[in-house]
């Protein structure tokens, strides 16, 4: 059986849901906490983690009376320890503590750290054969085969949190898997949907951080503006649902009301809709296969009036072309694609390259890596390719920065 269950009847709900949130202080983490706060009697929180915000982490740990709280920055151990002194909450710090948090006895783990740093903790949760609500798409792009194989082998249930994939997951329940012909991921088009190539090339950080529909972390907001987010999501869908690359389409839909569509062989197309609020897909994963009350705004289609659609433009948004190249090349290239993009977004946010430089840096890194292309077999393999790709991308940075128009 696939790690992503085909329909609700395949899954026996656990009566007591014990929850761990990896990346509890982020955008997805905060939305998850908001839902947990609204259903205190249904869930017990085992462990929470954060990168560096000790004050926020300690506050949540006390509020939910968790058993374990961990911060990724090792040097913040003492700070966390003293913030939680006298509470009886166990404390950890560093990368190992992120894995330890994932290994604690929860039966539902939210993987919401950002970037490839979330890979090992997500794998540690999958190895325990529990339910992994997966928000961290970079983990699938960096090491999709390894992660899905680990989940399958250990009987873990992977639930897609990303709104488009959650939509596909919900829509897939309408038919048999063998009758599915295609999936369509919608994309808002981001803040630069109607901009010219030149305008996009020279977009500022402030402009790129202004997403029209969704409020999210900085990395994914930049990815949405460049449409690298959709590129990552194509690879995410490829692994989650075991699809062929040509079965995954992208459709620009500026209102972000339809999140994903599934086409079946009889040409029926099933779509999932909802207001753009991540608490809806997270609530779906939290309660699945049941449903809980969601706090998002009710969908009022009459008030929205119109839903519109456009074909994506791979010329103004080269990420869509690059992701197809990455999937065609296979092997380590999707890992390189992800790592180079993480370096590029960071360089853009630090003012080292212009917006147009993001795609150029990713493309140059993919080209440089093409010679040594082999599929990562383990998480360590993937992380070592991730590491060398980051170094390669960093070494190409000055050249890309100099080429700025
Ligand atoms: P965010 O930056 O707001 O939060 C990330 C969380 O992970 C924070 O708690 C941070 O402290 C922690 N973290 C970051 N780097 C870490 C590291 N190196 N080690 C340990 N902890 C670390 O990001 P987000 O927007 O919540 O996104 C989280 C993940 O979910 C990303 O993979 C993103 O692509 C995915 N996602 C987000 C959204 C959204 O609406 N925000 C939607 C779909 C998917
Ligand atoms: Mg998404």
Coordinates of C-alpha atoms and ligand atoms in Angstrom, one line a residue:
X1 CA 0.0 0.0 0.0
X2 CA 1.2 3.5 -0.8
X3 CA 2.2 5.7 2.1
X4 CA -0.4 8.3 1.1
X5 CA -3.6 6.4 1.7
X6 CA -6.0 6.3 -1.2
X7 CA -9.2 6.9 0.8
X8 CA -10.4 7.4 4.3
X9 CA -11.7 3.9 4.7
X10 CA -8.1 2.6 4.5
X11 CA -7.2 4.2 7.8
X12 CA -8.2 3.4 11.4
X13 CA -8.3 6.6 13.4
X14 CA -6.4 6.7 16.7
X15 CA -8.6 7.6 19.6
X16 CA -6.1 9.8 21.4
X17 CA -4.1 11.9 19.1
X18 CA -0.7 12.8 20.5
X19 CA 0.9 15.5 18.4
X20 CA 4.4 16.8 17.8
X21 CA 5.0 20.0 15.8
X22 CA 8.4 20.5 14.2
X23 CA 8.7 24.2 13.4
X24 CA 6.1 25.3 15.8
X25 CA 6.9 29.0 15.7
X26 CA 6.6 29.3 11.9
X27 CA 3.7 30.2 9.7
X28 CA 2.4 26.6 9.4
X29 CA 3.4 25.9 13.0
X30 CA 1.4 28.8 14.3
X31 CA -1.7 27.8 12.2
X32 CA -1.3 24.3 13.6
X33 CA -1.1 25.6 17.2
X34 CA -4.1 27.8 16.6
X35 CA -6.1 24.6 15.7
X36 CA -4.8 22.7 18.6
X37 CA -5.8 25.5 20.9
X38 CA -9.3 25.3 19.6
X39 CA -9.6 21.5 20.3
X40 CA -7.7 21.1 23.5
X41 CA -9.7 18.1 24.6
X42 CA -8.9 16.1 21.4
X43 CA -5.1 16.5 21.3
X44 CA -2.2 16.2 23.7
X45 CA 1.1 17.9 22.6
X46 CA 4.2 15.8 23.1
X47 CA 7.0 17.9 21.6
X48 CA 7.5 21.3 20.0
X49 CA 10.6 22.7 18.1
X50 CA 11.8 26.0 16.8
X51 CA 14.9 27.3 15.1
X52 CA 16.0 30.1 17.4
X53 CA 13.0 31.9 19.0
X54 CA 13.3 30.6 22.5
X55 CA 10.8 33.0 24.0
X56 CA 8.0 32.0 21.7
X57 CA 8.9 28.3 22.0
X58 CA 9.0 28.3 25.8
X59 CA 5.6 30.1 25.9
X60 CA 4.0 27.5 23.8
X61 CA 5.7 24.6 25.6
X62 CA 4.2 25.9 28.9
X63 CA 0.8 26.7 27.4
X64 CA 0.5 23.1 26.1
X65 CA 2.4 21.5 29.0
X66 CA 4.5 19.5 26.5
X67 CA 7.0 16.8 27.5
X68 CA 9.9 18.0 25.3
X69 CA 10.9 21.4 23.7
X70 CA 13.9 21.8 21.5
X71 CA 15.6 24.7 19.7
X72 CA 17.8 24.1 16.7
X73 CA 20.5 26.6 17.6
X74 CA 22.8 24.7 20.0
X75 CA 24.0 27.8 21.8
X76 CA 20.5 28.6 23.0
X77 CA 20.3 25.5 25.2
X78 CA 20.9 27.4 28.4
X79 CA 18.4 30.1 27.5
X80 CA 15.7 27.5 26.8
X81 CA 16.6 25.5 29.9
X82 CA 16.2 28.5 32.2
X83 CA 13.0 29.7 30.4
X84 CA 11.5 26.2 31.3
X85 CA 13.1 25.8 34.7
X86 CA 10.7 24.3 37.2
X87 CA 8.2 23.2 34.6
X88 CA 9.4 19.6 34.3
X89 CA 9.6 20.0 30.5
X90 CA 12.6 18.2 29.0
X91 CA 14.8 20.5 26.9
X92 CA 17.1 19.9 23.9
X93 CA 19.1 21.9 21.5
X94 CA 20.9 21.4 18.2
X95 CA 20.2 19.3 15.1
X96 CA 20.1 16.0 17.1
X97 CA 17.3 17.5 19.3
X98 CA 15.2 18.1 16.2
X99 CA 15.4 14.4 15.4
X100 CA 14.8 13.5 19.1
X101 CA 11.6 15.5 19.0
X102 CA 10.5 13.6 15.9
X103 CA 11.2 10.3 17.7
X104 CA 9.2 11.1 20.8
X105 CA 6.0 9.0 21.3
X106 CA 3.5 11.1 19.3
X107 CA 1.2 9.4 16.7
X108 CA 0.8 12.5 14.6
X109 CA 3.8 14.6 13.6
X110 CA 3.6 17.9 11.8
X111 CA 6.8 18.4 9.6
X112 CA 6.8 22.2 9.2
X113 CA 10.4 23.2 9.5
X114 CA 11.5 25.1 6.4
X115 CA 14.1 23.9 3.9
X116 CA 16.1 20.7 3.6
X117 CA 17.0 21.0 7.3
X118 CA 13.6 19.3 7.9
X119 CA 14.6 16.1 6.1
X120 CA 16.1 14.1 8.9
X121 CA 13.5 14.9 11.5
X122 CA 10.7 14.1 9.0
X123 CA 12.4 10.8 8.2
X124 CA 12.8 10.0 11.9
X125 CA 9.0 10.5 12.3
X126 CA 8.3 8.3 9.2
X127 CA 10.6 5.6 10.6
X128 CA 8.3 5.3 13.6
X129 CA 5.4 4.4 11.3
X130 CA 3.2 7.2 12.6
X131 CA 1.1 9.8 10.7
X132 CA 3.3 12.5 9.2
X133 CA 1.5 15.6 8.1
X134 CA 4.0 16.9 5.6
X135 CA 4.3 20.7 5.0
X136 CA 8.0 20.7 4.4
X137 CA 8.0 20.2 0.6
X138 CA 11.8 20.7 0.3
X139 CA 12.2 17.4 2.1
X140 CA 10.4 15.6 -0.8
X141 CA 12.3 17.6 -3.4
X142 CA 15.6 16.9 -1.8
X143 CA 15.1 13.2 -1.1
X144 CA 11.6 12.2 -2.3
X145 CA 12.5 8.5 -3.1
X146 CA 14.2 8.1 0.3
X147 CA 11.4 9.7 2.3
X148 CA 8.5 7.9 0.5
X149 CA 10.4 4.5 0.7
X150 CA 11.0 5.0 4.4
X151 CA 7.4 5.9 5.0
X152 CA 6.1 2.9 3.0
X153 CA 8.5 0.4 4.6
X154 CA 7.6 1.5 8.1
X155 CA 3.9 1.8 7.5
X156 CA 3.8 5.5 8.1
X157 CA 0.8 7.5 6.8
X158 CA 1.8 10.6 4.9
X159 CA -0.8 13.3 4.8
X160 CA -0.1 16.3 2.4
X161 CA -0.4 19.7 4.1
X162 CA 0.5 21.8 1.2
X163 CA -2.8 23.3 0.1
X164 CA -2.6 22.0 -3.6
X165 CA -1.6 18.5 -2.6
X166 CA -4.1 18.4 0.2
X167 CA -6.7 19.4 -2.4
X168 CA -5.5 16.6 -4.8
X169 CA -5.6 14.1 -1.9
X170 CA -9.2 15.1 -1.1
X171 CA -10.2 15.0 -4.8
X172 CA -8.5 11.6 -5.4
X173 CA -11.0 10.0 -3.0
X174 CA -13.6 10.4 -5.8
X175 CA -12.3 7.6 -7.9
X176 CA -9.9 4.7 -8.3
X177 CA -6.3 5.4 -8.5
X178 CA -5.9 3.4 -11.7
X179 CA -8.6 5.6 -13.3
X180 CA -6.8 8.9 -12.5
X181 CA -5.3 10.5 -15.7
X182 CA -4.0 13.8 -14.5
X183 CA -3.6 16.2 -11.6
X184 CA -3.6 20.0 -11.8
X185 CA -1.9 22.2 -9.3
X186 CA -3.3 25.8 -9.2
X187 CA -1.0 28.7 -8.7
X188 CA -2.0 32.3 -7.7
X189 CA 0.7 33.6 -10.1
X190 CA 2.1 35.6 -7.1
X191 CA 2.7 39.4 -7.0
X192 CA 4.4 39.4 -10.5
X193 CA 1.7 37.6 -12.4
X194 CA 1.0 40.5 -14.8
X195 CA 4.5 42.0 -14.7
X196 CA 6.8 42.1 -17.8
X197 CA 10.0 40.1 -17.9
X198 CA 12.1 43.3 -17.3
X199 CA 10.0 44.3 -14.3
X200 CA 10.3 40.9 -12.7
X201 CA 14.1 40.9 -13.4
X202 CA 14.5 44.0 -11.2
X203 CA 11.8 43.4 -8.6
X204 CA 12.8 44.5 -5.1
X205 CA 12.7 42.4 -1.9
X206 CA 9.7 44.3 -0.6
X207 CA 7.8 43.7 -3.8
X208 CA 8.6 40.0 -3.8
X209 CA 7.5 39.7 -0.2
X210 CA 4.0 41.0 -0.9
X211 CA 1.9 37.9 -1.8
X212 CA -1.6 38.8 -3.0
X213 CA -3.5 35.9 -1.3
X214 CA -1.5 33.9 1.3
X215 CA 0.4 34.9 4.4
X216 CA 3.5 32.6 4.7
X217 CA 7.1 32.4 5.8
X218 CA 9.7 34.5 3.9
X219 CA 11.3 31.7 1.9
X220 CA 8.1 30.3 0.5
X221 CA 6.8 33.8 -0.2
X222 CA 9.8 34.5 -2.4
X223 CA 9.3 31.1 -4.0
X224 CA 5.8 32.0 -4.8
X225 CA 6.9 35.3 -6.5
X226 CA 9.4 33.4 -8.6
X227 CA 7.0 30.4 -9.1
X228 CA 9.8 28.2 -7.8
X229 CA 7.2 27.2 -5.3
X230 CA 5.2 25.6 -8.0
X231 CA 8.3 23.9 -9.4
X232 CA 8.9 22.4 -5.9
X233 CA 5.3 21.4 -5.7
X234 CA 5.4 19.6 -9.1
X235 CA 8.2 17.5 -7.7
X236 CA 6.3 17.1 -4.4
X237 CA 3.2 15.8 -6.2
X238 CA 5.4 13.5 -8.3
X239 CA 6.7 11.7 -5.1
X240 CA 3.6 11.9 -3.0
X241 CA 1.2 10.4 -5.6
X242 CA 3.7 8.4 -7.6
X243 CA 2.8 10.2 -10.9
X244 CA 4.5 10.5 -14.2
X245 CA 5.9 14.1 -14.9
X246 CA 3.5 14.6 -17.8
X247 CA 0.5 13.8 -15.5
X248 CA 1.1 17.0 -13.5
X249 CA -0.1 20.3 -14.9
X250 CA -0.1 23.8 -13.5
X251 CA -2.9 26.3 -13.9
X252 CA -2.7 29.9 -12.9
X253 CA -5.8 30.9 -10.9
X254 CA -5.3 34.3 -9.3
X255 CA -8.2 34.0 -6.7
X256 CA -6.6 30.9 -5.0
X257 CA -10.1 29.4 -4.3
X258 CA -9.6 26.1 -6.2
X259 CA -6.5 24.5 -4.8
X260 CA -6.1 21.4 -7.0
X261 CA -8.0 19.3 -9.5
X262 CA -7.9 15.7 -10.4
X263 CA -9.0 14.4 -13.8
X264 CA -10.3 10.8 -14.3
X265 CA -10.4 8.7 -17.4
X266 CA -14.1 9.5 -18.1
X267 CA -13.1 13.2 -18.2
X268 CA -14.7 14.0 -14.9
X269 CA -12.6 16.7 -13.1
X270 CA -12.9 16.9 -9.3
X271 CA -11.7 20.1 -7.6
X272 CA -11.3 21.1 -4.0
X273 CA -12.1 24.7 -3.0
X274 CA -11.8 26.8 0.1
X275 CA -10.7 30.3 1.2
X276 CA -6.9 30.7 1.0
X277 CA -6.2 29.8 4.7
X278 CA -3.7 27.0 5.6
X279 CA -5.8 26.1 8.6
X280 CA -8.2 24.3 6.3
X281 CA -5.7 21.7 4.9
X282 CA -4.0 21.5 8.3
X283 CA -7.4 20.8 10.0
X284 CA -8.0 18.2 7.4
X285 CA -4.8 16.4 8.3
X286 CA -5.2 16.9 12.0
X287 CA -8.6 15.1 12.1
X288 CA -8.3 12.8 9.1
X289 CA -10.2 10.7 8.3
X290 CA -12.7 12.6 10.4
X291 CA -13.4 16.3 10.1
X292 CA -13.2 19.0 12.8
X293 CA -14.6 22.5 12.8
X294 CA -12.4 24.8 10.8
X295 CA -11.9 28.5 11.6
X296 CA -11.3 29.7 8.1
X297 CA -13.7 32.0 6.4
X298 CA -16.7 30.2 4.8
X299 CA -16.5 30.2 1.0
X300 CA -18.9 32.7 -0.5
X301 CA -18.7 32.2 -4.2
X302 CA -21.4 34.7 -5.0
X303 CA -19.4 37.4 -3.2
X304 CA -16.2 36.3 -5.1
X305 CA -18.2 36.4 -8.3
X306 CA -15.5 35.2 -10.7
X307 CA -12.9 32.4 -10.8
X308 CA -10.4 33.0 -13.6
X309 CA -7.7 30.8 -15.1
X310 CA -4.6 31.4 -17.2
X311 CA -1.8 29.2 -18.7
X312 CA 1.5 29.6 -16.8
X313 CA 4.3 31.4 -18.6
X314 CA 7.6 29.6 -18.6
X315 CA 9.4 32.5 -20.2
X316 CA 8.7 35.1 -17.5
X317 CA 8.9 32.4 -14.9
X318 CA 11.9 30.1 -15.9
X319 CA 11.4 28.0 -12.8
X320 CA 8.6 26.1 -14.6
X321 CA 11.0 25.2 -17.4
X322 CA 13.8 24.4 -15.0
X323 CA 11.6 22.0 -12.9
X324 CA 10.7 20.0 -16.1
X325 CA 14.5 19.8 -16.8
X326 CA 15.2 18.6 -13.3
X327 CA 12.5 15.9 -13.4
X328 CA 13.6 14.7 -16.8
X329 CA 17.2 14.5 -15.7
X330 CA 16.2 12.8 -12.4
X331 CA 18.9 11.4 -10.2
X332 CA 20.4 14.1 -8.0
X333 CA 19.2 17.0 -10.1
X334 CA 16.0 17.7 -8.2
X335 CA 18.1 17.8 -5.0
X336 CA 20.4 20.3 -6.7
X337 CA 17.4 22.3 -7.9
X338 CA 16.2 22.6 -4.3
X339 CA 19.6 23.4 -2.8
X340 CA 20.5 26.0 -5.4
X341 CA 17.1 27.7 -5.0
X342 CA 17.6 27.9 -1.2
X343 CA 21.0 29.6 -1.7
X344 CA 19.5 31.9 -4.4
X345 CA 16.6 33.0 -2.2
X346 CA 18.9 33.6 0.7
X347 CA 21.2 35.6 -1.6
X348 CA 18.3 37.6 -2.9
X349 CA 17.0 38.4 0.6
X350 CA 20.5 39.5 1.6
X351 CA 20.7 41.9 -1.4
X352 CA 23.5 39.9 -3.1
X353 CA 21.6 39.1 -6.3
X354 CA 18.6 40.6 -8.1
X355 CA 15.3 38.8 -8.5
X356 CA 16.2 37.6 -12.0
X357 CA 19.4 36.1 -10.6
X358 CA 17.5 33.5 -8.6
X359 CA 16.6 31.4 -11.7
X360 CA 20.0 32.1 -13.3
X361 CA 21.8 30.8 -10.3
X362 CA 19.6 27.6 -10.1
X363 CA 20.1 26.9 -13.8
X364 CA 23.9 27.5 -13.6
X365 CA 24.1 25.2 -10.6
X366 CA 22.1 22.5 -12.3
X367 CA 24.3 22.7 -15.4
X368 CA 27.5 22.5 -13.2
X369 CA 26.1 19.4 -11.4
X370 CA 24.9 17.5 -14.5
X371 CA 28.2 15.7 -14.8
X372 CA 27.9 14.0 -11.4
X373 CA 24.3 12.9 -11.4
X374 CA 23.3 9.9 -9.4
X375 CA 20.1 9.2 -7.4
X376 CA 20.6 9.7 -3.6
X377 CA 20.0 6.3 -1.9
X378 CA 19.9 7.5 1.7
X379 CA 19.1 10.7 3.6
X380 CA 22.8 11.3 4.2
X381 CA 23.4 10.9 0.5
X382 CA 20.8 13.5 -0.3
X383 CA 22.1 15.8 2.3
X384 CA 25.7 15.5 1.0
X385 CA 24.5 16.3 -2.5
X386 CA 22.5 19.2 -0.9
X387 CA 25.7 20.4 0.8
X388 CA 27.9 20.2 -2.3
X389 CA 25.2 21.9 -4.4
X390 CA 25.0 24.7 -1.9
X391 CA 28.7 25.2 -2.1
X392 CA 28.6 25.1 -5.9
X393 CA 25.8 27.6 -6.0
X394 CA 27.7 29.9 -3.6
X395 CA 30.8 29.7 -5.8
X396 CA 28.7 30.7 -8.8
X397 CA 27.1 33.6 -6.9
X398 CA 29.7 36.4 -7.8
X399 CA 29.3 35.5 -11.5
X400 CA 25.5 35.7 -11.4
X401 CA 25.6 38.9 -9.3
X402 CA 28.0 40.5 -11.9
X403 CA 25.6 39.5 -14.8
X404 CA 22.8 41.6 -13.3
X405 CA 21.2 43.8 -15.9
Ligands
LIG1 P1 8.5 29.6 8.5 O1 9.8 30.1 8.1 O2 7.4 30.6 8.8 O3 8.7 28.6 9.7 C1 9.6 27.6 9.7 C2 9.7 26.9 11.1 O4 10.8 26.0 11.0 C3 10.0 27.9 12.2 O5 9.4 27.3 13.4 C4 11.5 27.9 12.3 O6 11.9 28.2 13.6 C5 11.8 26.4 12.0 N1 13.1 26.3 11.3 C6 13.5 27.0 10.2 N2 14.8 26.6 9.9 C7 15.1 25.6 10.8 C8 16.3 24.8 11.0 N3 17.4 25.0 10.2 N4 16.3 23.9 12.0 C9 15.2 23.8 12.8 N5 14.1 24.5 12.7 C10 14.1 25.4 11.7 O7 8.0 28.7 7.3 P2 6.6 28.2 6.9 O8 6.0 29.2 5.9 O9 5.8 27.8 8.1 O10 6.9 26.9 6.0 C11 7.3 25.7 6.6 C12 7.3 24.6 5.5 O11 6.0 24.4 5.1 C13 8.1 25.0 4.3 O12 8.7 23.8 3.8 C14 7.1 25.5 3.3 O13 7.5 25.3 2.0 C15 5.9 24.6 3.7 N6 4.6 25.2 3.3 C16 4.3 26.4 3.9 C17 3.0 27.0 3.5 C18 2.6 28.3 4.2 O14 1.5 28.8 3.9 N7 3.4 29.0 5.0 C19 2.2 26.4 2.6 C20 2.6 25.2 2.1 C21 3.8 24.6 2.5
LIG2 MG1 1.2 25.2 -2.0

